[in-house]
PDB file of C-alpha atoms and ligand atoms in Angstrom:
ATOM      1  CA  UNK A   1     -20.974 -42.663 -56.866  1.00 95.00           C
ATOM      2  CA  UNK A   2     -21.670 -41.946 -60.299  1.00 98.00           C
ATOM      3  CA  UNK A   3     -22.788 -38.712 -62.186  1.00 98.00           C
ATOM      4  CA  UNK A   4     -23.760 -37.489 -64.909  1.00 98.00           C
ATOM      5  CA  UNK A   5     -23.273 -33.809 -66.328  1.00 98.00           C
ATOM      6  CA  UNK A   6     -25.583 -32.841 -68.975  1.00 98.00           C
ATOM      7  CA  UNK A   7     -26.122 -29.494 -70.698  1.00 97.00           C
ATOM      8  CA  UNK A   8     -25.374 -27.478 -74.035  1.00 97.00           C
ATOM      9  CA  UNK A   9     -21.675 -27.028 -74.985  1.00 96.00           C
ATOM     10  CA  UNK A  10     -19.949 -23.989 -72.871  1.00 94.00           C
ATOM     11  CA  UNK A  11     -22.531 -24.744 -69.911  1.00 96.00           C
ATOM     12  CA  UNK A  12     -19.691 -25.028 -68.021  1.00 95.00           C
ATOM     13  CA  UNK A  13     -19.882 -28.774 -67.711  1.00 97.00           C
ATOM     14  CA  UNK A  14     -15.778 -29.336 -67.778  1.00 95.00           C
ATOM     15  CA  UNK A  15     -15.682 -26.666 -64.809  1.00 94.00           C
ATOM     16  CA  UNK A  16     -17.990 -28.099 -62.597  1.00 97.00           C
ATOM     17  CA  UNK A  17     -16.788 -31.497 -63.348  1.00 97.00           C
ATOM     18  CA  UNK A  18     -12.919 -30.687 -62.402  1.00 95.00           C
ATOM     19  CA  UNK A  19     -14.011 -29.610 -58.840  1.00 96.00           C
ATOM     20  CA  UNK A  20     -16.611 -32.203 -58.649  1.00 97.00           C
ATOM     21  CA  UNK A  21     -13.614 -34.591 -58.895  1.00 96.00           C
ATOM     22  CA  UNK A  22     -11.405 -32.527 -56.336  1.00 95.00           C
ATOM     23  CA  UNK A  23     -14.487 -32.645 -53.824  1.00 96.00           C
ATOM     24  CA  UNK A  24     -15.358 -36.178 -54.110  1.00 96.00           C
ATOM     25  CA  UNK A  25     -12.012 -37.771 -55.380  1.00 95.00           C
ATOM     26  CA  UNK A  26     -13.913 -39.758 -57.996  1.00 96.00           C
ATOM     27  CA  UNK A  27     -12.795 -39.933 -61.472  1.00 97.00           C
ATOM     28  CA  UNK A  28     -13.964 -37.181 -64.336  1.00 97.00           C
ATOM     29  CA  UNK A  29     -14.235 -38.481 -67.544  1.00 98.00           C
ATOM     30  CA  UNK A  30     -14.228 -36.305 -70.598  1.00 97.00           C
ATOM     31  CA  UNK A  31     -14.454 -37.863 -73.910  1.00 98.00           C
ATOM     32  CA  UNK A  32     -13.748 -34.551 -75.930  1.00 96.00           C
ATOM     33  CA  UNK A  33     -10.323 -34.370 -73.583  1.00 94.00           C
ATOM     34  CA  UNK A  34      -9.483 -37.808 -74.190  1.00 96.00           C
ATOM     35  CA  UNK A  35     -10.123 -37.366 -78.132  1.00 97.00           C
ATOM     36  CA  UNK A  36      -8.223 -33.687 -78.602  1.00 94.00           C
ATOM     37  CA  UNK A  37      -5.275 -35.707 -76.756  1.00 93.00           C
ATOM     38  CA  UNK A  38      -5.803 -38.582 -79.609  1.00 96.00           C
ATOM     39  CA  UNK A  39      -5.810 -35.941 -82.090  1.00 95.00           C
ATOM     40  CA  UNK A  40      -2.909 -34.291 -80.802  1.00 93.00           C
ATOM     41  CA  UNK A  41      -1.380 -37.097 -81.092  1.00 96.00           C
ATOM     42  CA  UNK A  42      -1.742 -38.644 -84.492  1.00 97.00           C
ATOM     43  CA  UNK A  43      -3.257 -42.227 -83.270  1.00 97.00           C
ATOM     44  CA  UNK A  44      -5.256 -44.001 -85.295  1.00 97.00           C
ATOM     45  CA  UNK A  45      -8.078 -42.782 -83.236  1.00 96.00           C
ATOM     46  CA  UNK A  46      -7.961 -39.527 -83.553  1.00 97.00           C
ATOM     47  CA  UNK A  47      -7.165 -39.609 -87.068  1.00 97.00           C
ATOM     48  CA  UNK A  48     -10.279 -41.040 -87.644  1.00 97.00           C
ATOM     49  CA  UNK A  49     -12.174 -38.559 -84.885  1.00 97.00           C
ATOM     50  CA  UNK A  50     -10.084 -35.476 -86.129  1.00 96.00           C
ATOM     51  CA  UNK A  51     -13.060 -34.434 -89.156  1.00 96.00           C
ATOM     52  CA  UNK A  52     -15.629 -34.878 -86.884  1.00 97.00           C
ATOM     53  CA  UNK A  53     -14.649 -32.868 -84.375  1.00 96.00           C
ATOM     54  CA  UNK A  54     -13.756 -30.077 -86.295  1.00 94.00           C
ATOM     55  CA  UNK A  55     -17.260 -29.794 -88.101  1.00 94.00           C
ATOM     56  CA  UNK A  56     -18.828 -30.132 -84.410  1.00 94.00           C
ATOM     57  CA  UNK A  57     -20.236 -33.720 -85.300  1.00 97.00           C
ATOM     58  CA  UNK A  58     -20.534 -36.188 -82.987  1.00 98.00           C
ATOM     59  CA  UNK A  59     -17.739 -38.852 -83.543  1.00 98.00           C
ATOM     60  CA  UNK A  60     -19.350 -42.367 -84.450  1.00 98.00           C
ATOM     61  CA  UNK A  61     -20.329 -44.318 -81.191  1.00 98.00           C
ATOM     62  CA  UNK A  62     -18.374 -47.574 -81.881  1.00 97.00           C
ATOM     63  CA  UNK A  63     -15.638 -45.464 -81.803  1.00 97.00           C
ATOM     64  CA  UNK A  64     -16.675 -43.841 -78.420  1.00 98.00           C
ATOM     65  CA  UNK A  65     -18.963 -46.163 -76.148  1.00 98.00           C
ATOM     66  CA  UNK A  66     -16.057 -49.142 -75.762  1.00 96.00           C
ATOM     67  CA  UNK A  67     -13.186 -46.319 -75.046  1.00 96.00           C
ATOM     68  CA  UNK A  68     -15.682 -44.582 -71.921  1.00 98.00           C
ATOM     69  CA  UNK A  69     -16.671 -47.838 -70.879  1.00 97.00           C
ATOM     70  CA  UNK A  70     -13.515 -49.205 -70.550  1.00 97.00           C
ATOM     71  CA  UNK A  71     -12.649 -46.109 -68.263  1.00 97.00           C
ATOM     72  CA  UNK A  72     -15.604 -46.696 -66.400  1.00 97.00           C
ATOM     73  CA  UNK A  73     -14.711 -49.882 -65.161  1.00 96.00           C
ATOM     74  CA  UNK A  74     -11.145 -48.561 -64.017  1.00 94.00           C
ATOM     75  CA  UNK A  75     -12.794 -46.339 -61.610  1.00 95.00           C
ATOM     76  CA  UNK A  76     -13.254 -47.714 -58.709  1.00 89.00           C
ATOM     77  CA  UNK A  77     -14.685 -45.214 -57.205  1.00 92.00           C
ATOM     78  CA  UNK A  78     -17.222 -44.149 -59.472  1.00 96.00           C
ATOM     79  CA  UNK A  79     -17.462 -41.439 -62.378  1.00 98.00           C
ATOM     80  CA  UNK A  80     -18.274 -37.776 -63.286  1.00 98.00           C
ATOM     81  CA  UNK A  81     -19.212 -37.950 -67.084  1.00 98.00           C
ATOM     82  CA  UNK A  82     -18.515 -34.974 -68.584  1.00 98.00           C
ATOM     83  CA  UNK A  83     -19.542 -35.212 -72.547  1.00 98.00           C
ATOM     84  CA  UNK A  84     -20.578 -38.912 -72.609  1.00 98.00           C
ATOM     85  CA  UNK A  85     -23.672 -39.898 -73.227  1.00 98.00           C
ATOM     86  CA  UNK A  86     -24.147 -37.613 -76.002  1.00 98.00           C
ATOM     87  CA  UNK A  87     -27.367 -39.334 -77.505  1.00 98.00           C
ATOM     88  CA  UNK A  88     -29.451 -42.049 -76.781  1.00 98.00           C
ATOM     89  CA  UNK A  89     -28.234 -45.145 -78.176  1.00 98.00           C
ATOM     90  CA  UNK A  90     -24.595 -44.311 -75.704  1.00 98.00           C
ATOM     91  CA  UNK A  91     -27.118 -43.790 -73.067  1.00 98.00           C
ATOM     92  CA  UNK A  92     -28.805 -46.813 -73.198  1.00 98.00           C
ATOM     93  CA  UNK A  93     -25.236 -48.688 -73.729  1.00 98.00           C
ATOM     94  CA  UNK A  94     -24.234 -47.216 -70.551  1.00 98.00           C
ATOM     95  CA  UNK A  95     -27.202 -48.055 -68.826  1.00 98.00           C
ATOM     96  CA  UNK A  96     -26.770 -51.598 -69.526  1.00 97.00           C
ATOM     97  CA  UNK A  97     -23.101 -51.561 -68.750  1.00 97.00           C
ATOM     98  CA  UNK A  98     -23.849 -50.241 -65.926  1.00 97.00           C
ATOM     99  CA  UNK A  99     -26.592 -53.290 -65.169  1.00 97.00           C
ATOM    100  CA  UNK A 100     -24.148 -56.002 -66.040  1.00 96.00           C
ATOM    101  CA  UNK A 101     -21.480 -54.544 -63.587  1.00 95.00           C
ATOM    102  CA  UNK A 102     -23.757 -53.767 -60.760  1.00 95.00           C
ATOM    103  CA  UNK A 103     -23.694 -49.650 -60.358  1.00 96.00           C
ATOM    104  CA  UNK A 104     -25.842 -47.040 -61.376  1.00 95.00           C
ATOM    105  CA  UNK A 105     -26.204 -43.751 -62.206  1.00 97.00           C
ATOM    106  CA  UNK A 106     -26.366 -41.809 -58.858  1.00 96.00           C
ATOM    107  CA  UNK A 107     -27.604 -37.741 -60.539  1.00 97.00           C
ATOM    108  CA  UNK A 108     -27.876 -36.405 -63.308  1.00 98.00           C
ATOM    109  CA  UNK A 109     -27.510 -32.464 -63.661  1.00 98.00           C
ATOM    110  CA  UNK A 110     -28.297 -30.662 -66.440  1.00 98.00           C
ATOM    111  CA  UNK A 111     -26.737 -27.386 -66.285  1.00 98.00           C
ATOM    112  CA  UNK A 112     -29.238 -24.878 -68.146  1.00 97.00           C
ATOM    113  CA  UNK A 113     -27.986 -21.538 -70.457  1.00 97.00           C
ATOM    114  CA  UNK A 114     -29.135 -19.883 -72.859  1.00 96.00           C
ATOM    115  CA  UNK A 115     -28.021 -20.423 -76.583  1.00 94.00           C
ATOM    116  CA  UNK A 116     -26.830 -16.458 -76.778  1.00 94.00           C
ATOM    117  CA  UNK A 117     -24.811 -16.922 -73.520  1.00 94.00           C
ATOM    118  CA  UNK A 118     -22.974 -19.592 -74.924  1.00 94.00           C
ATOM    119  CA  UNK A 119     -21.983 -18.436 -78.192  1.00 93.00           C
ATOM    120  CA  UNK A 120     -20.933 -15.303 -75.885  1.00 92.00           C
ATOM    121  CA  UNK A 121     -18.950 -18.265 -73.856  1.00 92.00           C
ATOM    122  CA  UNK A 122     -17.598 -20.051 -76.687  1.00 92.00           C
ATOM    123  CA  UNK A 123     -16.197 -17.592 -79.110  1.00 91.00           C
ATOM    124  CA  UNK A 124     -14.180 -15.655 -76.267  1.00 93.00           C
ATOM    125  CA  UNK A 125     -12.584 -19.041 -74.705  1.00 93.00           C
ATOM    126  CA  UNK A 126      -9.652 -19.984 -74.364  1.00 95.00           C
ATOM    127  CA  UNK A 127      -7.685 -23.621 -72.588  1.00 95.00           C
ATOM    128  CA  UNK A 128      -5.346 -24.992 -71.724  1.00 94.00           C
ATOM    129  CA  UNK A 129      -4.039 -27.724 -73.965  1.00 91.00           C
ATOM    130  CA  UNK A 130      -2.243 -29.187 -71.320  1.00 91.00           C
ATOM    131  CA  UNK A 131      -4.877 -29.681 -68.037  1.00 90.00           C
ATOM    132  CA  UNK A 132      -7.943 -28.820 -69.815  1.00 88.00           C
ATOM    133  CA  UNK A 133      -8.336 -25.999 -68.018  1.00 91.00           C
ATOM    134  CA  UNK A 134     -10.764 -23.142 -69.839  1.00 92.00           C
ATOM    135  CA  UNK A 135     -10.593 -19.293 -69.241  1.00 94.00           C
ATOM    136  CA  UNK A 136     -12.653 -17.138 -70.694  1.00 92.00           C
ATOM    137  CA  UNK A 137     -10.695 -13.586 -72.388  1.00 89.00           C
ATOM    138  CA  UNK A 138     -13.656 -11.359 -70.795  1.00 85.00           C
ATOM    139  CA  UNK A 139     -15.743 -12.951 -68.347  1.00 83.00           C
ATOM    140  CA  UNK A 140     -12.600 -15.015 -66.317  1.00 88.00           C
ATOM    141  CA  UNK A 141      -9.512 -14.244 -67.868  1.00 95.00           C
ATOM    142  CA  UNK A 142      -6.448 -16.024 -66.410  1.00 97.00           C
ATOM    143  CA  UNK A 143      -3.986 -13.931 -64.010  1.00 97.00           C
ATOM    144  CA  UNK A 144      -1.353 -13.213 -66.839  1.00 97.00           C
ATOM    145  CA  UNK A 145      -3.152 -13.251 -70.886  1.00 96.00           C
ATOM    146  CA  UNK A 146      -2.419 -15.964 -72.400  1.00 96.00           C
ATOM    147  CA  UNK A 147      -1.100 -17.915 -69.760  1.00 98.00           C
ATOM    148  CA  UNK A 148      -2.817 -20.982 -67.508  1.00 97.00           C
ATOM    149  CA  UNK A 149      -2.916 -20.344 -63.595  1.00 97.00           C
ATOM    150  CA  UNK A 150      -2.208 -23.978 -63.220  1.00 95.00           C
ATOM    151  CA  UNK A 151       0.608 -24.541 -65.101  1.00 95.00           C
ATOM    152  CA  UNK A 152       2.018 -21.836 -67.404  1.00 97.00           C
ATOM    153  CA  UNK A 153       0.963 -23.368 -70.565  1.00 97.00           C
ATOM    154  CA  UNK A 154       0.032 -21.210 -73.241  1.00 97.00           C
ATOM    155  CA  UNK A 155      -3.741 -21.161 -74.007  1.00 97.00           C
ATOM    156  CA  UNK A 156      -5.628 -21.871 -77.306  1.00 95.00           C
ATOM    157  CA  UNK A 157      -8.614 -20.930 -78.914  1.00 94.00           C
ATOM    158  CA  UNK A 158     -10.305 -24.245 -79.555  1.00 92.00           C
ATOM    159  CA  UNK A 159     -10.827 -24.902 -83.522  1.00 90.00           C
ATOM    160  CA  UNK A 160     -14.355 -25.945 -82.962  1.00 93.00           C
ATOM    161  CA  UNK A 161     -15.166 -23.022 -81.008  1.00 93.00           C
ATOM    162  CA  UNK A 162     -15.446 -20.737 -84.019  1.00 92.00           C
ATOM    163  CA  UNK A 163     -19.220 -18.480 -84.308  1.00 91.00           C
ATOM    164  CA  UNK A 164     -19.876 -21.385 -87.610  1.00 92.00           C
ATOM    165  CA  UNK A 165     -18.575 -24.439 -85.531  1.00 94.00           C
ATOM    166  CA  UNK A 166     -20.729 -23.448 -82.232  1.00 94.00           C
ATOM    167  CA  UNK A 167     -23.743 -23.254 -84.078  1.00 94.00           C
ATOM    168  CA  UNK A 168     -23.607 -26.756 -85.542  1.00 95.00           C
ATOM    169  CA  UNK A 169     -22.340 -27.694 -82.268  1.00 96.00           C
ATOM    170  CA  UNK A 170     -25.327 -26.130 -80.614  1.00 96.00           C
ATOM    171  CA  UNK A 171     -27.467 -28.208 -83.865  1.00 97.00           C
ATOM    172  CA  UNK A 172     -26.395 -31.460 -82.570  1.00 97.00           C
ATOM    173  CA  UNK A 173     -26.660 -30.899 -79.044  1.00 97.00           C
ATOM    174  CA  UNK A 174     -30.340 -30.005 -79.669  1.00 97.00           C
ATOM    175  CA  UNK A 175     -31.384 -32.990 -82.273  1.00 98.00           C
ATOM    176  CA  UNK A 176     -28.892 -35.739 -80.709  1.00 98.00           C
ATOM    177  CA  UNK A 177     -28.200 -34.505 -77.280  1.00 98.00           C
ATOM    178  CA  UNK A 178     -31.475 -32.669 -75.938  1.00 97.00           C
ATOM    179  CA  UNK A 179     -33.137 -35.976 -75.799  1.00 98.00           C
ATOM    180  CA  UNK A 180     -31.785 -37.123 -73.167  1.00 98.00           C
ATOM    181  CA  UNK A 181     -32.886 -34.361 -71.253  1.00 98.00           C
ATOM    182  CA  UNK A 182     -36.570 -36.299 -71.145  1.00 98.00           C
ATOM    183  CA  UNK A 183     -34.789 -39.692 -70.980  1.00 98.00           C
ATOM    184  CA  UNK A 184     -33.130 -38.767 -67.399  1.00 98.00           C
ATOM    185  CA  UNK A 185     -36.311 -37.359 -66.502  1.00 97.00           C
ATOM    186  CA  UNK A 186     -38.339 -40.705 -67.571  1.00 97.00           C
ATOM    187  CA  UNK A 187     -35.780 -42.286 -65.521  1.00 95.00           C
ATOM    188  CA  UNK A 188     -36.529 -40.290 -61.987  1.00 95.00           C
ATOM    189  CA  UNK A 189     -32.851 -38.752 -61.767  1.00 96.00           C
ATOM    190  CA  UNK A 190     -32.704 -35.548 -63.929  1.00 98.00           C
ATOM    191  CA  UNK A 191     -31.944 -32.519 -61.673  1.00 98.00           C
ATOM    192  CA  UNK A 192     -32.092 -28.998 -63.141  1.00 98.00           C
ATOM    193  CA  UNK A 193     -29.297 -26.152 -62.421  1.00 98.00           C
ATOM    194  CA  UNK A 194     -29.311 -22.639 -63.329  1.00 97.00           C
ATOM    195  CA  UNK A 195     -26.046 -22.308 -65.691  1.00 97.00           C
ATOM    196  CA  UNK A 196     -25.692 -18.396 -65.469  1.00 96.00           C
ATOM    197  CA  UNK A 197     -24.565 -17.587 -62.343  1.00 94.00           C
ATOM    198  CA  UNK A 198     -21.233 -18.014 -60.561  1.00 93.00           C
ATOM    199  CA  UNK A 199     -19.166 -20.989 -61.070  1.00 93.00           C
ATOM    200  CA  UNK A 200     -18.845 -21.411 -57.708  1.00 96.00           C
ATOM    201  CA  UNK A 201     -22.077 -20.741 -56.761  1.00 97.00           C
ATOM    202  CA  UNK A 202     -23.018 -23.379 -58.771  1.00 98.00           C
ATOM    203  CA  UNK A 203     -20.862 -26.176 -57.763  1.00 98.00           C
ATOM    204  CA  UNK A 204     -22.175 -24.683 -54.169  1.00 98.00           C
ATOM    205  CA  UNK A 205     -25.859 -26.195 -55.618  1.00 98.00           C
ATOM    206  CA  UNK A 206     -24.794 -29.127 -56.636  1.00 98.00           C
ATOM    207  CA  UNK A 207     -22.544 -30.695 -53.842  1.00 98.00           C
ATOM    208  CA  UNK A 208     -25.114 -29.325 -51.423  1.00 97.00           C
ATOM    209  CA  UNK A 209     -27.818 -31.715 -53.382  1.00 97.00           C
ATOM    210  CA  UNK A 210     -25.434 -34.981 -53.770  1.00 97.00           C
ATOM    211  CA  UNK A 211     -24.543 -34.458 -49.776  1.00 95.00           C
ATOM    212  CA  UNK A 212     -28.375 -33.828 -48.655  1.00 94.00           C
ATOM    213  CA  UNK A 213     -29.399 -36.438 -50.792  1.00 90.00           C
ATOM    214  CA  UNK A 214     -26.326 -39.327 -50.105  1.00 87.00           C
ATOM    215  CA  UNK A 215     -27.434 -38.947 -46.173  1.00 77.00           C
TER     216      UNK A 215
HETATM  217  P1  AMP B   1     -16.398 -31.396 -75.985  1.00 83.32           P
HETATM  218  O1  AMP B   1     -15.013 -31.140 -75.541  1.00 83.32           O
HETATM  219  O2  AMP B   1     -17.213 -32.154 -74.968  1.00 83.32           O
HETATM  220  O3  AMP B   1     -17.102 -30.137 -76.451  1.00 83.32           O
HETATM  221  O4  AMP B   1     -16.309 -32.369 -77.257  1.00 83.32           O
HETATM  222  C1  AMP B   1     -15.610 -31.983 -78.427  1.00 83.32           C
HETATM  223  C2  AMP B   1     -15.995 -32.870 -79.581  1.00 83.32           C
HETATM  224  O5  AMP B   1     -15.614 -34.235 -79.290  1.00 83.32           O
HETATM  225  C3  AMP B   1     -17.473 -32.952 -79.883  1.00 83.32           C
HETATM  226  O6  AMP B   1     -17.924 -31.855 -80.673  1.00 83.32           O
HETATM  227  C4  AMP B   1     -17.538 -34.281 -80.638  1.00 83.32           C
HETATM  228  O7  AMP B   1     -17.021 -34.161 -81.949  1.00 83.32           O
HETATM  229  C5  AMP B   1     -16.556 -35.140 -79.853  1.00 83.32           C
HETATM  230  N1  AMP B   1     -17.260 -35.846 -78.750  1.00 83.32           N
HETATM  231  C6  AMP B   1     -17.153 -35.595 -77.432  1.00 83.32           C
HETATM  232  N2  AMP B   1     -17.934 -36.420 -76.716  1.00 83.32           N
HETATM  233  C7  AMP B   1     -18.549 -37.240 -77.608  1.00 83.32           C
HETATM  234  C8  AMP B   1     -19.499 -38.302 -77.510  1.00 83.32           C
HETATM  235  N3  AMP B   1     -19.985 -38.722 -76.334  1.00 83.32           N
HETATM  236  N4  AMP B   1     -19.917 -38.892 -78.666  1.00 83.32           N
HETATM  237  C9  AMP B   1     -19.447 -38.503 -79.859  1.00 83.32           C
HETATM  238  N5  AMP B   1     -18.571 -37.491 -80.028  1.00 83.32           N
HETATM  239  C10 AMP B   1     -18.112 -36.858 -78.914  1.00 83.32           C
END
């Protein structure tokens, strides 16, 4: 099975994604994970992705589409993409990949919040730089400050997730990103989910959906 998560930075895509994969043992793919970890650590990759991210740009897509769809085909299983496609020329790539290896994308969700809700989200997050995990210092702080539940790592304030950074981040999501909103919904498998609620509650929607709908 193969999904999709779509939806505005700090919808709470990564979340939902992490116990997606728990739940249905397939493999989450995260693009802006996979790049940090290039940045992190110095390889020719991420040198090249390091500018980009830090303005909130989207990195270039011949740097992008061949890393994902590499993944992709390691996955026996199937996918959660979390971050990837980010506009529509990586959609349609992955639409034909998809074609030439025989799968499909199974759902699409696109996880809906307001723009004030997630600067709100964004500016007071922290993660871990070690699972990826993401706390939040007001809304769902983690057990000790400072700390990850999972695995003691101290937690760090993204760079991009700075009040100047969101809002170009929030830019491109609208002019490269929101397309693909209508796109999915051309295509017969966009499914809408209210973003501000519990995270739980949430993931509650959208499991019930892939089960009622995979029977
Ligand atoms: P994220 O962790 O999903 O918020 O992504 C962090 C940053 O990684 C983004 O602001 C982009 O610079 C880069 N990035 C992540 N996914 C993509 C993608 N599909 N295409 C291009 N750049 C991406």
């Amino acid at each position: 099975m193969n999904i999709l998560l779509l939806g505005a930075p700090g919808a709470g895509k990564g979340t939902q994604a992490k116990l997606l994969e728990k739940n249905l043992n397939i493999l989450h793919i995260a693009p802006g994970d996979i790049l940090r970890e290039e940045t992190k650590n110095a390889t020719e990759l991420g040198l090249q992705a390091k500018e980009y991210m830090e303005n909130g740009n989207l990195v270039p897509d011949e740097l992008v589409i061949n890393m994902i769809l590499k993944r992709i085909d390691k996955a026996e299983n199937g996918v959660i993409l979390d971050g990837f496609p980010r506009n529509i020329s990586q959609a349609e790539a992955l639409d034909s990949h998809f074609e030439e290896i025989g799968k499909k994308l199974d759902f699409v969700f696109r996880i809906k919040v307001s723009e004030e809700e997630i600067i709100n989200r964004l500016s007071s997050r922290r993660v871990c730089p070690k699972c990826g995990a993401s706390y939040n210092f007001i809304f769902n702080p983690p057990k000790q400050e400072g700390i990850c539940d999972i695995d003691g790592e101290k937690l760090v304030h993204r760079k991009d997730d700075t009040v100047n950074t969101i809002k170009s981040r929030l830019n491109v999501y609208n002019k490269s990103t929101r397309p693909l909103v209508n796109y999915y919904k051309n295509h017969g498998i966009l499914i809408d989910v209210h973003g501000e609620k519990d995270f739980m509650e949430i993931f509650e929607e959208i499991i019930g959906i892939i089960k009622e709908k995979s029977n």
